[in-house]
PDB file of C-alpha atoms in Angstrom:
ATOM      1  CA  UNK R   1     197.459 -17.632 151.017  1.00  0.00           C
ATOM      2  CA  UNK R   2     195.783 -14.455 149.199  1.00  0.00           C
ATOM      3  CA  UNK R   3     192.723 -13.755 151.044  1.00  0.00           C
ATOM      4  CA  UNK R   4     189.671 -13.132 148.798  1.00  0.00           C
ATOM      5  CA  UNK R   5     189.430  -9.475 149.540  1.00  0.00           C
ATOM      6  CA  UNK R   6     192.999  -8.619 148.616  1.00  0.00           C
ATOM      7  CA  UNK R   7     192.640 -10.325 145.466  1.00  0.00           C
ATOM      8  CA  UNK R   8     189.145  -7.775 145.189  1.00  0.00           C
ATOM      9  CA  UNK R   9     191.167  -4.783 146.097  1.00  0.00           C
ATOM     10  CA  UNK R  10     193.868  -5.620 143.954  1.00  0.00           C
ATOM     11  CA  UNK R  11     191.700  -6.237 140.685  1.00  0.00           C
ATOM     12  CA  UNK R  12     190.054  -3.296 141.545  1.00  0.00           C
ATOM     13  CA  UNK R  13     193.119  -1.113 141.660  1.00  0.00           C
ATOM     14  CA  UNK R  14     193.667  -2.443 138.180  1.00  0.00           C
ATOM     15  CA  UNK R  15     191.053  -2.154 136.737  1.00  0.00           C
ATOM     16  CA  UNK R  16     190.655   1.655 137.917  1.00  0.00           C
ATOM     17  CA  UNK R  17     194.065   2.251 136.484  1.00  0.00           C
ATOM     18  CA  UNK R  18     193.660   0.501 133.013  1.00  0.00           C
ATOM     19  CA  UNK R  19     190.429   1.883 132.544  1.00  0.00           C
ATOM     20  CA  UNK R  20     191.254   5.722 133.182  1.00  0.00           C
ATOM     21  CA  UNK R  21     194.067   5.387 130.981  1.00  0.00           C
ATOM     22  CA  UNK R  22     191.954   3.680 128.488  1.00  0.00           C
ATOM     23  CA  UNK R  23     188.896   6.645 128.798  1.00  0.00           C
ATOM     24  CA  UNK R  24     191.432   9.296 128.903  1.00  0.00           C
ATOM     25  CA  UNK R  25     193.029   8.497 125.595  1.00  0.00           C
ATOM     26  CA  UNK R  26     196.235   7.220 126.670  1.00  0.00           C
ATOM     27  CA  UNK R  27     195.426   4.051 125.296  1.00  0.00           C
ATOM     28  CA  UNK R  28     193.669   4.099 122.339  1.00  0.00           C
ATOM     29  CA  UNK R  29     191.102   2.550 120.361  1.00  0.00           C
ATOM     30  CA  UNK R  30     192.510  -0.758 118.382  1.00  0.00           C
ATOM     31  CA  UNK R  31     195.463  -0.544 120.856  1.00  0.00           C
ATOM     32  CA  UNK R  32     196.734  -4.291 122.048  1.00  0.00           C
ATOM     33  CA  UNK R  33     197.497  -4.145 125.806  1.00  0.00           C
ATOM     34  CA  UNK R  34     200.928  -5.839 126.619  1.00  0.00           C
ATOM     35  CA  UNK R  35     200.612  -9.531 126.966  1.00  0.00           C
ATOM     36  CA  UNK R  36     199.325 -10.872 130.345  1.00  0.00           C
ATOM     37  CA  UNK R  37     202.535 -11.160 132.416  1.00  0.00           C
ATOM     38  CA  UNK R  38     204.109  -8.301 131.080  1.00  0.00           C
ATOM     39  CA  UNK R  39     201.009  -6.044 132.626  1.00  0.00           C
ATOM     40  CA  UNK R  40     200.873  -7.811 135.552  1.00  0.00           C
ATOM     41  CA  UNK R  41     204.717  -7.157 136.326  1.00  0.00           C
ATOM     42  CA  UNK R  42     204.224  -3.278 135.570  1.00  0.00           C
ATOM     43  CA  UNK R  43     201.239  -2.869 137.337  1.00  0.00           C
ATOM     44  CA  UNK R  44     202.831  -5.018 140.404  1.00  0.00           C
ATOM     45  CA  UNK R  45     199.821  -7.818 140.665  1.00  0.00           C
ATOM     46  CA  UNK R  46     199.411 -11.142 139.871  1.00  0.00           C
ATOM     47  CA  UNK R  47     198.129 -12.406 137.089  1.00  0.00           C
ATOM     48  CA  UNK R  48     195.032 -13.948 138.552  1.00  0.00           C
ATOM     49  CA  UNK R  49     193.809  -9.934 140.176  1.00  0.00           C
ATOM     50  CA  UNK R  50     194.843  -9.008 136.284  1.00  0.00           C
ATOM     51  CA  UNK R  51     192.324 -11.353 134.719  1.00  0.00           C
ATOM     52  CA  UNK R  52     189.609 -10.368 137.133  1.00  0.00           C
ATOM     53  CA  UNK R  53     190.058  -6.654 136.172  1.00  0.00           C
ATOM     54  CA  UNK R  54     190.114  -7.406 132.230  1.00  0.00           C
ATOM     55  CA  UNK R  55     187.307  -9.435 132.722  1.00  0.00           C
ATOM     56  CA  UNK R  56     184.914  -6.409 134.394  1.00  0.00           C
ATOM     57  CA  UNK R  57     186.551  -3.924 131.784  1.00  0.00           C
ATOM     58  CA  UNK R  58     185.298  -6.609 129.072  1.00  0.00           C
ATOM     59  CA  UNK R  59     181.742  -6.548 130.569  1.00  0.00           C
ATOM     60  CA  UNK R  60     181.954  -2.688 130.726  1.00  0.00           C
ATOM     61  CA  UNK R  61     182.810  -2.586 126.916  1.00  0.00           C
ATOM     62  CA  UNK R  62     186.125  -1.249 126.818  1.00  0.00           C
ATOM     63  CA  UNK R  63     188.168  -3.937 125.483  1.00  0.00           C
ATOM     64  CA  UNK R  64     187.767  -7.516 123.907  1.00  0.00           C
ATOM     65  CA  UNK R  65     190.097 -10.580 124.666  1.00  0.00           C
ATOM     66  CA  UNK R  66     190.773 -12.847 121.826  1.00  0.00           C
ATOM     67  CA  UNK R  67     192.830 -16.008 121.826  1.00  0.00           C
ATOM     68  CA  UNK R  68     196.325 -15.562 120.084  1.00  0.00           C
ATOM     69  CA  UNK R  69     195.639 -11.839 120.266  1.00  0.00           C
ATOM     70  CA  UNK R  70     195.411 -10.669 123.834  1.00  0.00           C
ATOM     71  CA  UNK R  71     193.105  -7.829 124.939  1.00  0.00           C
ATOM     72  CA  UNK R  72     192.300  -5.100 122.673  1.00  0.00           C
ATOM     73  CA  UNK R  73     190.785  -1.446 123.276  1.00  0.00           C
ATOM     74  CA  UNK R  74     187.505  -1.065 121.525  1.00  0.00           C
ATOM     75  CA  UNK R  75     185.952   2.071 119.641  1.00  0.00           C
ATOM     76  CA  UNK R  76     184.360   4.403 122.111  1.00  0.00           C
ATOM     77  CA  UNK R  77     181.129   3.359 120.701  1.00  0.00           C
ATOM     78  CA  UNK R  78     180.983  -0.006 122.275  1.00  0.00           C
ATOM     79  CA  UNK R  79     181.621   1.544 126.195  1.00  0.00           C
ATOM     80  CA  UNK R  80     178.835   1.416 128.628  1.00  0.00           C
ATOM     81  CA  UNK R  81     178.999   4.976 128.931  1.00  0.00           C
ATOM     82  CA  UNK R  82     176.292   5.126 131.599  1.00  0.00           C
ATOM     83  CA  UNK R  83     178.478   2.843 133.550  1.00  0.00           C
ATOM     84  CA  UNK R  84     179.456   4.292 136.646  1.00  0.00           C
ATOM     85  CA  UNK R  85     182.977   3.408 136.601  1.00  0.00           C
ATOM     86  CA  UNK R  86     183.129   4.710 132.985  1.00  0.00           C
ATOM     87  CA  UNK R  87     181.426   8.011 133.670  1.00  0.00           C
ATOM     88  CA  UNK R  88     183.571   8.562 136.872  1.00  0.00           C
ATOM     89  CA  UNK R  89     186.886   7.656 134.946  1.00  0.00           C
ATOM     90  CA  UNK R  90     185.711  10.302 132.155  1.00  0.00           C
ATOM     91  CA  UNK R  91     185.075  13.135 134.654  1.00  0.00           C
ATOM     92  CA  UNK R  92     188.861  12.348 136.528  1.00  0.00           C
ATOM     93  CA  UNK R  93     190.509  12.489 133.175  1.00  0.00           C
ATOM     94  CA  UNK R  94     189.005  16.530 133.079  1.00  0.00           C
ATOM     95  CA  UNK R  95     185.321  16.441 130.956  1.00  0.00           C
ATOM     96  CA  UNK R  96     185.609  17.645 127.628  1.00  0.00           C
ATOM     97  CA  UNK R  97     183.447  20.715 126.111  1.00  0.00           C
ATOM     98  CA  UNK R  98     182.028  17.949 123.801  1.00  0.00           C
ATOM     99  CA  UNK R  99     181.231  15.418 127.214  1.00  0.00           C
ATOM    100  CA  UNK R 100     179.757  18.395 129.472  1.00  0.00           C
ATOM    101  CA  UNK R 101     177.349  19.159 126.231  1.00  0.00           C
ATOM    102  CA  UNK R 102     175.985  15.649 126.035  1.00  0.00           C
ATOM    103  CA  UNK R 103     175.540  15.612 129.600  1.00  0.00           C
ATOM    104  CA  UNK R 104     173.309  18.925 129.471  1.00  0.00           C
ATOM    105  CA  UNK R 105     171.305  17.751 127.098  1.00  0.00           C
ATOM    106  CA  UNK R 106     170.743  14.391 128.651  1.00  0.00           C
ATOM    107  CA  UNK R 107     169.673  16.292 131.843  1.00  0.00           C
ATOM    108  CA  UNK R 108     167.121  18.441 129.554  1.00  0.00           C
ATOM    109  CA  UNK R 109     165.751  15.397 128.040  1.00  0.00           C
ATOM    110  CA  UNK R 110     165.167  13.778 131.895  1.00  0.00           C
ATOM    111  CA  UNK R 111     165.153  16.633 134.635  1.00  0.00           C
ATOM    112  CA  UNK R 112     162.196  18.879 132.939  1.00  0.00           C
ATOM    113  CA  UNK R 113     159.682  15.822 132.790  1.00  0.00           C
ATOM    114  CA  UNK R 114     161.074  14.580 136.215  1.00  0.00           C
ATOM    115  CA  UNK R 115     160.310  17.943 138.340  1.00  0.00           C
ATOM    116  CA  UNK R 116     156.627  18.144 136.160  1.00  0.00           C
ATOM    117  CA  UNK R 117     156.289  14.199 137.167  1.00  0.00           C
ATOM    118  CA  UNK R 118     157.339  14.992 140.541  1.00  0.00           C
ATOM    119  CA  UNK R 119     155.002  17.971 141.108  1.00  0.00           C
ATOM    120  CA  UNK R 120     152.183  15.560 140.085  1.00  0.00           C
ATOM    121  CA  UNK R 121     152.787  12.805 142.252  1.00  0.00           C
ATOM    122  CA  UNK R 122     155.123  13.668 145.104  1.00  0.00           C
ATOM    123  CA  UNK R 123     154.200  12.644 148.996  1.00  0.00           C
ATOM    124  CA  UNK R 124     154.751  14.994 151.833  1.00  0.00           C
ATOM    125  CA  UNK R 125     157.713  12.667 152.989  1.00  0.00           C
ATOM    126  CA  UNK R 126     159.096  13.257 149.499  1.00  0.00           C
ATOM    127  CA  UNK R 127     158.474  16.952 149.332  1.00  0.00           C
ATOM    128  CA  UNK R 128     160.254  17.436 152.718  1.00  0.00           C
ATOM    129  CA  UNK R 129     163.484  15.220 151.341  1.00  0.00           C
ATOM    130  CA  UNK R 130     163.848  18.394 148.369  1.00  0.00           C
ATOM    131  CA  UNK R 131     163.044  20.948 150.916  1.00  0.00           C
ATOM    132  CA  UNK R 132     165.873  19.413 153.283  1.00  0.00           C
ATOM    133  CA  UNK R 133     168.422  19.318 150.578  1.00  0.00           C
ATOM    134  CA  UNK R 134     167.315  23.151 149.412  1.00  0.00           C
ATOM    135  CA  UNK R 135     168.250  24.187 152.855  1.00  0.00           C
ATOM    136  CA  UNK R 136     171.300  22.410 152.730  1.00  0.00           C
ATOM    137  CA  UNK R 137     172.405  24.400 149.609  1.00  0.00           C
ATOM    138  CA  UNK R 138     170.984  27.376 151.653  1.00  0.00           C
ATOM    139  CA  UNK R 139     173.446  27.071 154.528  1.00  0.00           C
ATOM    140  CA  UNK R 140     176.587  25.874 152.263  1.00  0.00           C
ATOM    141  CA  UNK R 141     179.655  27.501 152.918  1.00  0.00           C
ATOM    142  CA  UNK R 142     182.067  25.863 150.760  1.00  0.00           C
ATOM    143  CA  UNK R 143     181.813  24.392 147.089  1.00  0.00           C
ATOM    144  CA  UNK R 144     182.252  21.213 148.203  1.00  0.00           C
ATOM    145  CA  UNK R 145     178.828  21.432 150.481  1.00  0.00           C
ATOM    146  CA  UNK R 146     177.118  23.057 147.624  1.00  0.00           C
ATOM    147  CA  UNK R 147     177.573  20.298 145.435  1.00  0.00           C
ATOM    148  CA  UNK R 148     176.643  17.527 147.835  1.00  0.00           C
ATOM    149  CA  UNK R 149     173.649  19.644 148.098  1.00  0.00           C
ATOM    150  CA  UNK R 150     172.788  20.056 144.504  1.00  0.00           C
ATOM    151  CA  UNK R 151     172.702  16.492 143.969  1.00  0.00           C
ATOM    152  CA  UNK R 152     170.933  15.691 146.867  1.00  0.00           C
ATOM    153  CA  UNK R 153     168.091  17.785 145.601  1.00  0.00           C
ATOM    154  CA  UNK R 154     168.304  16.690 142.141  1.00  0.00           C
ATOM    155  CA  UNK R 155     168.064  12.954 143.495  1.00  0.00           C
ATOM    156  CA  UNK R 156     165.030  14.225 145.799  1.00  0.00           C
ATOM    157  CA  UNK R 157     163.325  15.042 142.577  1.00  0.00           C
ATOM    158  CA  UNK R 158     164.324  12.208 141.059  1.00  0.00           C
ATOM    159  CA  UNK R 159     162.855   9.864 144.243  1.00  0.00           C
ATOM    160  CA  UNK R 160     159.486  12.392 143.943  1.00  0.00           C
ATOM    161  CA  UNK R 161     158.448  11.125 140.379  1.00  0.00           C
ATOM    162  CA  UNK R 162     157.192   7.480 141.608  1.00  0.00           C
ATOM    163  CA  UNK R 163     159.109   5.871 138.783  1.00  0.00           C
ATOM    164  CA  UNK R 164     161.608   3.537 140.443  1.00  0.00           C
ATOM    165  CA  UNK R 165     163.615   3.643 136.524  1.00  0.00           C
ATOM    166  CA  UNK R 166     164.036   7.120 136.879  1.00  0.00           C
ATOM    167  CA  UNK R 167     165.133   7.255 140.389  1.00  0.00           C
ATOM    168  CA  UNK R 168     167.543   4.447 139.750  1.00  0.00           C
ATOM    169  CA  UNK R 169     169.149   6.541 136.866  1.00  0.00           C
ATOM    170  CA  UNK R 170     170.857   8.937 139.454  1.00  0.00           C
ATOM    171  CA  UNK R 171     172.840   6.841 141.061  1.00  0.00           C
ATOM    172  CA  UNK R 172     174.128   5.694 137.553  1.00  0.00           C
ATOM    173  CA  UNK R 173     175.013   9.582 136.284  1.00  0.00           C
ATOM    174  CA  UNK R 174     175.819  10.727 140.010  1.00  0.00           C
ATOM    175  CA  UNK R 175     179.847  11.038 139.555  1.00  0.00           C
ATOM    176  CA  UNK R 176     178.990  12.721 136.346  1.00  0.00           C
ATOM    177  CA  UNK R 177     176.400  15.475 137.524  1.00  0.00           C
ATOM    178  CA  UNK R 178     178.578  15.910 140.530  1.00  0.00           C
ATOM    179  CA  UNK R 179     181.295  16.974 138.313  1.00  0.00           C
ATOM    180  CA  UNK R 180     179.155  19.319 136.552  1.00  0.00           C
ATOM    181  CA  UNK R 181     177.921  21.199 139.243  1.00  0.00           C
ATOM    182  CA  UNK R 182     180.999  21.958 140.536  1.00  0.00           C
ATOM    183  CA  UNK R 183     182.509  22.995 136.907  1.00  0.00           C
ATOM    184  CA  UNK R 184     179.120  25.426 136.915  1.00  0.00           C
ATOM    185  CA  UNK R 185     179.434  26.607 140.348  1.00  0.00           C
ATOM    186  CA  UNK R 186     182.889  27.242 139.476  1.00  0.00           C
ATOM    187  CA  UNK R 187     182.367  29.840 136.829  1.00  0.00           C
ATOM    188  CA  UNK R 188     180.594  32.728 139.355  1.00  0.00           C
ATOM    189  CA  UNK R 189     181.906  34.574 141.966  1.00  0.00           C
ATOM    190  CA  UNK R 190     179.258  33.026 144.246  1.00  0.00           C
ATOM    191  CA  UNK R 191     178.300  29.378 144.279  1.00  0.00           C
ATOM    192  CA  UNK R 192     175.116  29.799 145.429  1.00  0.00           C
ATOM    193  CA  UNK R 193     174.138  31.915 141.912  1.00  0.00           C
ATOM    194  CA  UNK R 194     171.325  29.244 140.637  1.00  0.00           C
ATOM    195  CA  UNK R 195     169.914  28.980 144.797  1.00  0.00           C
ATOM    196  CA  UNK R 196     166.722  31.210 142.924  1.00  0.00           C
ATOM    197  CA  UNK R 197     166.205  28.751 140.447  1.00  0.00           C
ATOM    198  CA  UNK R 198     166.315  25.735 142.762  1.00  0.00           C
ATOM    199  CA  UNK R 199     163.338  27.438 144.582  1.00  0.00           C
ATOM    200  CA  UNK R 200     161.274  27.949 141.539  1.00  0.00           C
ATOM    201  CA  UNK R 201     162.003  24.064 140.914  1.00  0.00           C
ATOM    202  CA  UNK R 202     160.687  23.781 145.180  1.00  0.00           C
ATOM    203  CA  UNK R 203     158.032  25.978 144.786  1.00  0.00           C
ATOM    204  CA  UNK R 204     156.319  24.467 141.929  1.00  0.00           C
ATOM    205  CA  UNK R 205     156.705  20.769 143.056  1.00  0.00           C
ATOM    206  CA  UNK R 206     154.848  21.938 146.357  1.00  0.00           C
ATOM    207  CA  UNK R 207     152.166  23.921 144.804  1.00  0.00           C
ATOM    208  CA  UNK R 208     151.936  20.709 142.555  1.00  0.00           C
ATOM    209  CA  UNK R 209     152.395  22.701 138.989  1.00  0.00           C
ATOM    210  CA  UNK R 210     153.815  20.248 136.636  1.00  0.00           C
ATOM    211  CA  UNK R 211     154.438  22.574 133.835  1.00  0.00           C
ATOM    212  CA  UNK R 212     155.711  25.521 136.064  1.00  0.00           C
ATOM    213  CA  UNK R 213     157.957  22.840 137.397  1.00  0.00           C
ATOM    214  CA  UNK R 214     159.053  21.772 134.180  1.00  0.00           C
ATOM    215  CA  UNK R 215     159.840  25.161 132.961  1.00  0.00           C
ATOM    216  CA  UNK R 216     161.991  25.923 136.100  1.00  0.00           C
ATOM    217  CA  UNK R 217     164.141  23.093 135.777  1.00  0.00           C
ATOM    218  CA  UNK R 218     164.759  23.669 132.013  1.00  0.00           C
ATOM    219  CA  UNK R 219     165.797  27.469 133.272  1.00  0.00           C
ATOM    220  CA  UNK R 220     167.763  26.123 135.398  1.00  0.00           C
ATOM    221  CA  UNK R 221     169.785  23.677 133.117  1.00  0.00           C
ATOM    222  CA  UNK R 222     170.209  26.344 130.659  1.00  0.00           C
ATOM    223  CA  UNK R 223     171.502  28.893 132.793  1.00  0.00           C
ATOM    224  CA  UNK R 224     174.005  26.319 134.214  1.00  0.00           C
ATOM    225  CA  UNK R 225     174.898  25.557 130.501  1.00  0.00           C
ATOM    226  CA  UNK R 226     175.785  29.440 129.843  1.00  0.00           C
ATOM    227  CA  UNK R 227     177.665  30.152 132.904  1.00  0.00           C
ATOM    228  CA  UNK R 228     179.871  27.041 131.247  1.00  0.00           C
ATOM    229  CA  UNK R 229     180.116  28.663 128.279  1.00  0.00           C
ATOM    230  CA  UNK R 230     180.764  32.200 128.936  1.00  0.00           C
ATOM    231  CA  UNK R 231     183.896  30.355 130.999  1.00  0.00           C
ATOM    232  CA  UNK R 232     184.585  28.542 127.996  1.00  0.00           C
ATOM    233  CA  UNK R 233     184.824  31.879 126.134  1.00  0.00           C
ATOM    234  CA  UNK R 234     186.855  33.921 128.981  1.00  0.00           C
ATOM    235  CA  UNK R 235     189.776  30.708 129.062  1.00  0.00           C
ATOM    236  CA  UNK R 236     190.023  30.610 124.915  1.00  0.00           C
ATOM    237  CA  UNK R 237     191.006  34.584 125.198  1.00  0.00           C
ATOM    238  CA  UNK R 238     193.062  34.037 127.767  1.00  0.00           C
ATOM    239  CA  UNK R 239     194.894  31.329 126.019  1.00  0.00           C
ATOM    240  CA  UNK R 240     195.164  33.385 122.370  1.00  0.00           C
ATOM    241  CA  UNK R 241     196.315  36.574 124.075  1.00  0.00           C
TER     242      UNK R 241
END
């Protein structure tokens, strides 16, 4: 008899495989997935594990199941775009320029306001967490270590807002932000190029200067976007050469 954990692991694998196919565009909106027995056989899993995976994908808005028709892929507008798995699948399938631009827009709306709120409300302990993350960024010797510390910095700023809705948002977009930070840092010869921007945000929060913190965070995001755009331009020139 198969153990419950084994079934969960199997349907998690199936969910990831099918979700990635859908989000990457290998399976298009409107397409009907193969019949249950055929799909289960091709994925080498039981129909029980497949059904569990399809239930989760349906809850994420990627598919809908209809009697007599089967599971049909839904249009992108129905997807739960802030679902952690959906974001991870988008990042794993190489973020498009459009997706990165939308992520930047989301950051521009949320993070400057969060930095200002952190400057107004932060506690000594929360400030210490931001400082710890900044020191880890400064000490980072690899791109991966930098990206991890960068995530910790932005998480600490959101936690310092004192707004549990804002702070919980980080766990939702963590994967996408991590990918963005790596992409941004790769565009320059020194991945620590944005450290001065982070220092300005830290200092404004330390001094409890909300407007200064807001402008410093906005400048940081704008600088990252500019670097990505320059990198796109260079890539297009190489492609056309």
